[in-house]
Amino acid sequence: MREPGMGFVLVGYDESPGSEQALRWAVEEARLRGLAVVVCHAWNWPYPLRAVSRALLAEVERVAAGVVEDGVRRVRALGGVPDVRPLLVKRPASAVLLEAAAEAELVVLGSRGVGGFEDLRVGSAAVQVPAHSPTPVIVVRPYDHDDDHADGPPGTRPDEDARSHEGAGGGRIVVGVDGSPASLAAFGFAVREAALRDGVVEAVCGWWDPCAWQGHEEPFVDNARMRAEAESGFRDVVRRLAGCGPDVPVTATFEAERPPRMVVESAKGATLLVVGRSHRQAGVLVGPVLQAALAEVRCPVAVTPPPS
């Protein structure tokens, strides 16, 4: 799919409010990176075991083609990208997006599609794709006037024309850092994104000591010292990483809090939250931090794949 010298941002589009916001975010990312946009729509007959006429399938495919054409028109209307191409495939959405993600520079999805789920489900593309993609994935929620990111980044609000923000940037990009290889990869993505947007990075870490929070301490355990060492190690990691990438402002926030709650609270008012995906354990699709981020955070969430 990729043309020589022309990488692309892949965006899932199904005309839902979430996918419309994802389309705007994808256009902004493509502008900042100088990439093309591929608008992807997957269609699948909902009753695979029931025989249907060719005419009915042709009608469904015609409707699906209209959806992807609408997405392409919207991208062209927003402007500022070197190219835009459609991708229409008759297969389940998650499978189509994951296959195309292998050749993309970045994937952008809405958190809810036309299925209208009130909450993310394990079977949805917004969870399946970030959980398996070899490429960073940004999940964008539909805009809500009550959202914490009401003054969010360019091109993400439905009443804005993204063309008026071309070249604009700024904002706070939050990234969870715990010293693991996955979090180090996430930090690198966050810094590069901040450099593109002329923004700042806030690295956050939640340190959780169940014994201390239960009102007692284990014998022969110096909890204060453990916390001090954990905080010192975290700040050293952030300081070292900040010196290895683009020159953007980086701050470090360490608190005694459960890591999932730490990232959710820190993301309030942020432009973007970045979370690293670790290698999954048996039977676990996403870890608790990533699960909380996808389910509760209102700003867009970027999920970076684990280092190879």
Protein backbone atom coordinates (compact mmCIF):
# COMPACT_ATOMS: atom_id res chain seq x y z
CA MET A 1 0.00 0.00 0.00
CA ARG A 2 2.80 2.43 0.85
CA GLU A 3 4.20 4.35 -2.08
CA PRO A 4 7.95 5.02 -2.18
CA GLY A 5 8.73 8.08 -0.10
CA MET A 6 5.11 8.56 0.90
CA GLY A 7 4.25 7.36 4.39
CA PHE A 8 0.71 7.81 5.60
CA VAL A 9 -1.56 8.28 8.58
CA LEU A 10 -4.28 5.63 8.66
CA VAL A 11 -7.66 6.75 10.00
CA GLY A 12 -10.73 4.60 10.60
CA TYR A 13 -13.89 6.31 9.43
CA ASP A 14 -17.55 5.24 9.65
CA GLU A 15 -19.36 8.62 9.83
CA SER A 16 -19.81 8.33 13.61
CA PRO A 17 -19.04 11.44 15.73
CA GLY A 18 -15.95 9.73 17.12
CA SER A 19 -14.60 8.91 13.68
CA GLU A 20 -15.24 12.47 12.50
CA GLN A 21 -13.07 13.75 15.33
CA ALA A 22 -10.49 11.08 14.52
CA LEU A 23 -10.47 12.30 10.91
CA ARG A 24 -9.67 15.85 12.03
CA TRP A 25 -6.91 14.65 14.33
CA ALA A 26 -5.46 12.46 11.56
CA VAL A 27 -5.35 15.44 9.18
CA GLU A 28 -3.52 17.51 11.80
CA GLU A 29 -1.00 14.72 12.39
CA ALA A 30 -0.48 14.27 8.65
CA ARG A 31 0.14 18.01 8.21
CA LEU A 32 2.65 18.13 11.02
CA ARG A 33 4.48 15.07 9.71
CA GLY A 34 4.17 15.78 5.97
CA LEU A 35 2.34 12.49 5.38
CA ALA A 36 -0.58 11.35 3.26
CA VAL A 37 -3.89 10.24 4.80
CA VAL A 38 -5.53 6.88 4.11
CA VAL A 39 -9.23 6.83 5.00
CA CYS A 40 -10.20 3.27 5.93
CA HIS A 41 -13.71 1.83 6.11
CA ALA A 42 -14.46 -1.84 6.66
CA TRP A 43 -17.83 -3.37 5.94
CA ASN A 44 -19.10 -6.81 6.79
CA TRP A 45 -22.52 -8.37 6.35
CA PRO A 46 -23.81 -8.79 9.93
CA TYR A 47 -25.28 -12.24 9.34
CA PRO A 48 -22.47 -14.31 7.79
CA LEU A 49 -24.31 -17.63 8.19
CA ARG A 50 -27.44 -16.44 6.40
CA ALA A 51 -27.65 -16.61 2.62
CA VAL A 52 -28.29 -13.23 1.00
CA SER A 53 -28.70 -12.13 -2.57
CA ARG A 54 -25.90 -10.61 -4.58
CA ALA A 55 -28.06 -7.55 -5.09
CA LEU A 56 -28.35 -6.98 -1.36
CA LEU A 57 -24.60 -7.37 -0.83
CA ALA A 58 -23.97 -4.99 -3.72
CA GLU A 59 -26.23 -2.41 -2.10
CA VAL A 60 -24.42 -2.76 1.24
CA GLU A 61 -21.08 -2.34 -0.53
CA ARG A 62 -22.42 0.74 -2.36
CA VAL A 63 -23.37 2.32 0.95
CA ALA A 64 -19.94 1.45 2.39
CA ALA A 65 -18.22 3.01 -0.61
CA GLY A 66 -20.21 6.17 -0.01
CA VAL A 67 -18.93 6.30 3.57
CA VAL A 68 -15.26 6.10 2.61
CA GLU A 69 -15.80 8.62 -0.22
CA ASP A 70 -17.34 10.99 2.31
CA GLY A 71 -14.24 10.62 4.50
CA VAL A 72 -11.95 11.37 1.58
CA ARG A 73 -13.99 14.49 0.72
CA ARG A 74 -13.74 15.69 4.30
CA VAL A 75 -9.96 15.30 4.33
CA ARG A 76 -9.62 17.18 1.05
CA ALA A 77 -11.86 19.95 2.37
CA LEU A 78 -9.66 20.34 5.45
CA GLY A 79 -6.61 20.52 3.18
CA GLY A 80 -2.91 20.69 3.92
CA VAL A 81 -1.98 17.04 3.31
CA PRO A 82 0.07 15.88 0.32
CA ASP A 83 -2.35 13.10 -0.64
CA VAL A 84 -5.49 11.30 0.51
CA ARG A 85 -6.53 7.80 -0.51
CA PRO A 86 -9.51 5.53 0.27
CA LEU A 87 -9.29 2.00 1.63
CA LEU A 88 -12.51 -0.05 1.51
CA VAL A 89 -12.39 -3.71 2.54
CA LYS A 90 -15.08 -6.33 3.20
CA ARG A 91 -13.81 -7.72 6.49
CA PRO A 92 -14.20 -6.96 10.21
CA ALA A 93 -12.88 -3.50 11.09
CA SER A 94 -10.21 -4.60 13.57
CA ALA A 95 -8.66 -7.07 11.13
CA VAL A 96 -8.60 -4.53 8.30
CA LEU A 97 -7.09 -1.78 10.43
CA LEU A 98 -4.42 -4.03 11.92
CA GLU A 99 -3.35 -5.26 8.51
CA ALA A 100 -3.12 -1.72 7.14
CA ALA A 101 -1.39 -0.49 10.32
CA ALA A 102 1.65 -2.59 9.47
CA GLU A 103 2.49 -0.11 6.69
CA ALA A 104 1.27 3.11 8.33
CA GLU A 105 3.29 5.64 10.29
CA LEU A 106 0.39 6.25 12.67
CA VAL A 107 -3.18 5.02 13.19
CA VAL A 108 -6.03 7.25 14.40
CA LEU A 109 -9.40 5.89 15.59
CA GLY A 110 -12.53 7.14 17.25
CA SER A 111 -13.29 5.61 20.64
CA ARG A 112 -16.78 4.55 19.55
CA GLY A 113 -18.10 3.68 16.13
CA VAL A 114 -21.60 3.36 14.77
CA GLY A 115 -22.27 0.51 17.19
CA GLY A 116 -22.99 3.18 19.79
CA PHE A 117 -21.52 1.40 22.82
CA GLU A 118 -21.61 3.60 25.91
CA ASP A 119 -18.28 2.15 27.05
CA LEU A 120 -15.36 0.56 25.31
CA ARG A 121 -15.72 -3.18 24.87
CA VAL A 122 -12.89 -5.66 24.49
CA GLY A 123 -14.22 -6.62 21.07
CA SER A 124 -14.22 -3.08 19.71
CA ALA A 125 -11.64 -1.78 17.25
CA ALA A 126 -10.76 0.99 19.72
CA VAL A 127 -9.35 -1.68 22.05
CA GLN A 128 -8.33 -4.44 19.66
CA VAL A 129 -6.24 -2.19 17.42
CA PRO A 130 -4.21 -0.45 20.18
CA ALA A 131 -3.74 -3.84 21.85
CA HIS A 132 -2.16 -5.44 18.78
CA SER A 133 -0.95 -2.73 16.39
CA PRO A 134 2.76 -2.65 15.45
CA THR A 135 2.31 1.10 14.89
CA PRO A 136 1.38 3.84 17.41
CA VAL A 137 -2.38 4.30 17.67
CA ILE A 138 -4.23 7.43 18.79
CA VAL A 139 -7.78 6.91 20.09
CA VAL A 140 -9.94 10.05 19.95
CA ARG A 141 -13.20 10.51 21.86
CA PRO A 142 -16.17 12.39 20.40
CA TYR A 143 -16.17 16.04 21.43
CA ASP A 144 -18.37 16.88 24.42
CA HIS A 145 -18.86 20.41 25.81
CA ASP A 146 -18.28 18.97 29.29
CA ASP A 147 -14.99 17.33 28.36
CA ASP A 148 -11.84 18.40 30.18
CA HIS A 149 -10.18 19.17 26.86
CA ALA A 150 -12.78 21.71 25.71
CA ASP A 151 -9.88 23.99 24.80
CA GLY A 152 -8.07 21.10 23.20
CA PRO A 153 -5.73 20.87 20.24
CA PRO A 154 -6.34 22.26 16.76
CA GLY A 155 -8.75 20.46 14.48
CA THR A 156 -10.45 18.35 17.15
CA ARG A 157 -13.57 20.40 17.84
CA PRO A 158 -16.47 20.09 15.41
CA ASP A 159 -17.08 23.84 15.26
CA GLU A 160 -13.52 24.55 14.15
CA ASP A 161 -12.10 24.64 10.64
CA ALA A 162 -8.76 22.88 10.94
CA ARG A 163 -7.37 24.99 8.11
CA SER A 164 -7.39 28.04 10.37
CA HIS A 165 -4.94 26.27 12.66
CA GLU A 166 -2.42 25.12 10.11
CA GLY A 167 0.99 25.40 11.68
CA ALA A 168 -0.49 25.94 15.14
CA GLY A 169 0.79 23.91 18.03
CA GLY A 170 1.32 23.91 21.74
CA GLY A 171 -0.34 22.01 24.52
CA ARG A 172 0.66 19.65 27.28
CA ILE A 173 1.46 16.05 26.40
CA VAL A 174 1.33 13.66 29.35
CA VAL A 175 3.21 10.37 29.32
CA GLY A 176 3.32 7.61 31.91
CA VAL A 177 6.88 6.57 32.80
CA ASP A 178 7.74 3.70 35.14
CA GLY A 179 11.18 2.81 33.77
CA SER A 180 9.94 -0.16 31.73
CA PRO A 181 10.96 -0.50 28.07
CA ALA A 182 7.33 0.16 27.07
CA SER A 183 7.23 3.45 28.98
CA LEU A 184 10.57 4.54 27.53
CA ALA A 185 9.17 4.03 24.03
CA ALA A 186 6.10 6.04 25.03
CA PHE A 187 8.30 8.86 26.30
CA GLY A 188 10.11 9.00 22.97
CA PHE A 189 6.82 9.29 21.10
CA ALA A 190 5.60 12.01 23.48
CA VAL A 191 8.73 14.09 23.01
CA ARG A 192 8.58 13.80 19.22
CA GLU A 193 4.91 14.77 19.26
CA ALA A 194 5.66 17.77 21.48
CA ALA A 195 8.42 18.84 19.10
CA LEU A 196 5.97 18.73 16.17
CA ARG A 197 3.38 20.75 18.09
CA ASP A 198 5.78 23.13 19.87
CA GLY A 199 4.36 21.76 23.13
CA VAL A 200 5.60 20.52 26.49
CA VAL A 201 5.89 17.05 27.98
CA GLU A 202 4.86 16.06 31.49
CA ALA A 203 6.21 12.67 32.55
CA VAL A 204 4.16 11.17 35.38
CA CYS A 205 4.66 8.23 37.72
CA GLY A 206 2.37 6.81 40.38
CA TRP A 207 4.02 4.93 43.24
CA TRP A 208 1.70 2.61 45.10
CA ASP A 209 2.44 1.06 48.49
CA PRO A 210 -0.60 -1.01 49.56
CA CYS A 211 0.69 -1.45 53.11
CA ALA A 212 1.06 2.26 53.76
CA TRP A 213 -2.37 3.00 52.34
CA GLN A 214 -3.94 0.39 54.60
CA GLY A 215 -2.74 2.34 57.63
CA HIS A 216 0.08 0.06 58.71
CA GLU A 217 3.62 -0.73 57.73
CA GLU A 218 5.31 -4.05 57.29
CA PRO A 219 8.05 -4.78 59.85
CA PHE A 220 11.62 -4.18 58.72
CA VAL A 221 10.37 -2.18 55.70
CA ASP A 222 11.31 1.49 55.39
CA ASN A 223 8.42 2.77 53.28
CA ALA A 224 9.67 6.35 53.22
CA ARG A 225 13.02 5.22 51.92
CA MET A 226 11.39 3.01 49.28
CA ARG A 227 9.33 5.93 48.05
CA ALA A 228 12.32 8.27 48.01
CA GLU A 229 14.35 5.76 46.01
CA ALA A 230 11.50 5.20 43.57
CA GLU A 231 11.07 8.93 43.04
CA SER A 232 14.80 9.48 42.62
CA GLY A 233 15.00 6.67 40.06
CA PHE A 234 12.04 8.06 38.15
CA ARG A 235 13.48 11.57 37.97
CA ASP A 236 16.86 10.23 36.88
CA VAL A 237 15.23 8.27 34.06
CA VAL A 238 13.26 11.30 32.88
CA ARG A 239 16.32 13.53 33.07
CA ARG A 240 18.37 11.07 31.03
CA LEU A 241 15.64 10.56 28.42
CA ALA A 242 14.98 14.28 28.07
CA GLY A 243 18.61 14.80 27.14
CA CYS A 244 18.48 12.24 24.32
CA GLY A 245 15.62 13.55 22.18
CA PRO A 246 14.35 16.78 20.65
CA ASP A 247 14.78 19.91 22.75
CA VAL A 248 11.33 20.36 24.31
CA PRO A 249 10.38 21.39 27.87
CA VAL A 250 9.97 18.31 30.09
CA THR A 251 8.63 18.20 33.64
CA ALA A 252 8.39 15.21 35.98
CA THR A 253 5.53 14.55 38.41
CA PHE A 254 5.77 11.79 41.01
CA GLU A 255 2.93 11.03 43.44
CA ALA A 256 1.89 8.34 45.89
CA GLU A 257 -1.05 7.06 43.87
CA ARG A 258 -2.18 4.00 41.98
CA PRO A 259 -0.65 4.21 38.48
CA PRO A 260 -4.00 3.91 36.60
CA ARG A 261 -5.53 6.71 38.68
CA MET A 262 -2.36 8.78 38.31
CA VAL A 263 -2.48 8.82 34.52
CA VAL A 264 -6.24 9.48 34.44
CA GLU A 265 -5.98 12.47 36.77
CA SER A 266 -2.84 13.84 35.12
CA ALA A 267 -4.47 13.75 31.69
CA LYS A 268 -7.19 16.24 32.68
CA GLY A 269 -6.84 19.30 30.46
CA ALA A 270 -4.01 17.71 28.43
CA THR A 271 -3.69 17.77 24.67
CA LEU A 272 -2.67 14.12 24.51
CA LEU A 273 -1.93 11.22 26.86
CA VAL A 274 0.73 8.71 25.78
CA VAL A 275 0.81 5.21 27.26
CA GLY A 276 3.23 2.44 26.35
CA ARG A 277 1.85 -1.02 25.66
CA SER A 278 3.87 -3.78 27.27
CA HIS A 279 4.16 -7.35 26.03
CA ARG A 280 0.89 -8.97 27.12
CA GLN A 281 0.67 -11.69 29.69
CA ALA A 282 -1.37 -14.80 28.93
CA GLY A 283 -5.05 -13.97 28.84
CA VAL A 284 -4.52 -10.21 29.27
CA LEU A 285 -5.44 -7.94 26.36
CA VAL A 286 -4.32 -4.63 27.89
CA GLY A 287 -2.82 -3.77 31.27
CA PRO A 288 -4.61 -1.79 34.00
CA VAL A 289 -3.03 1.58 33.12
CA LEU A 290 -3.90 1.30 29.44
CA GLN A 291 -7.36 -0.01 30.27
CA ALA A 292 -8.05 2.97 32.53
CA ALA A 293 -6.69 5.39 29.94
CA LEU A 294 -8.89 4.08 27.14
CA ALA A 295 -11.99 3.89 29.32
CA GLU A 296 -11.77 7.09 31.37
CA VAL A 297 -9.46 9.70 29.87
CA ARG A 298 -11.26 12.41 27.89
CA CYS A 299 -8.37 13.69 25.79
CA PRO A 300 -6.97 11.62 22.90
CA VAL A 301 -4.84 8.66 24.02
CA ALA A 302 -1.77 7.52 22.09
CA VAL A 303 -0.75 3.88 22.60
CA THR A 304 2.77 2.97 21.54
CA PRO A 305 3.76 -0.63 20.77
CA PRO A 306 6.38 -2.38 22.88
CA PRO A 307 9.97 -2.15 21.66
CA SER A 308 10.93 -5.04 19.40
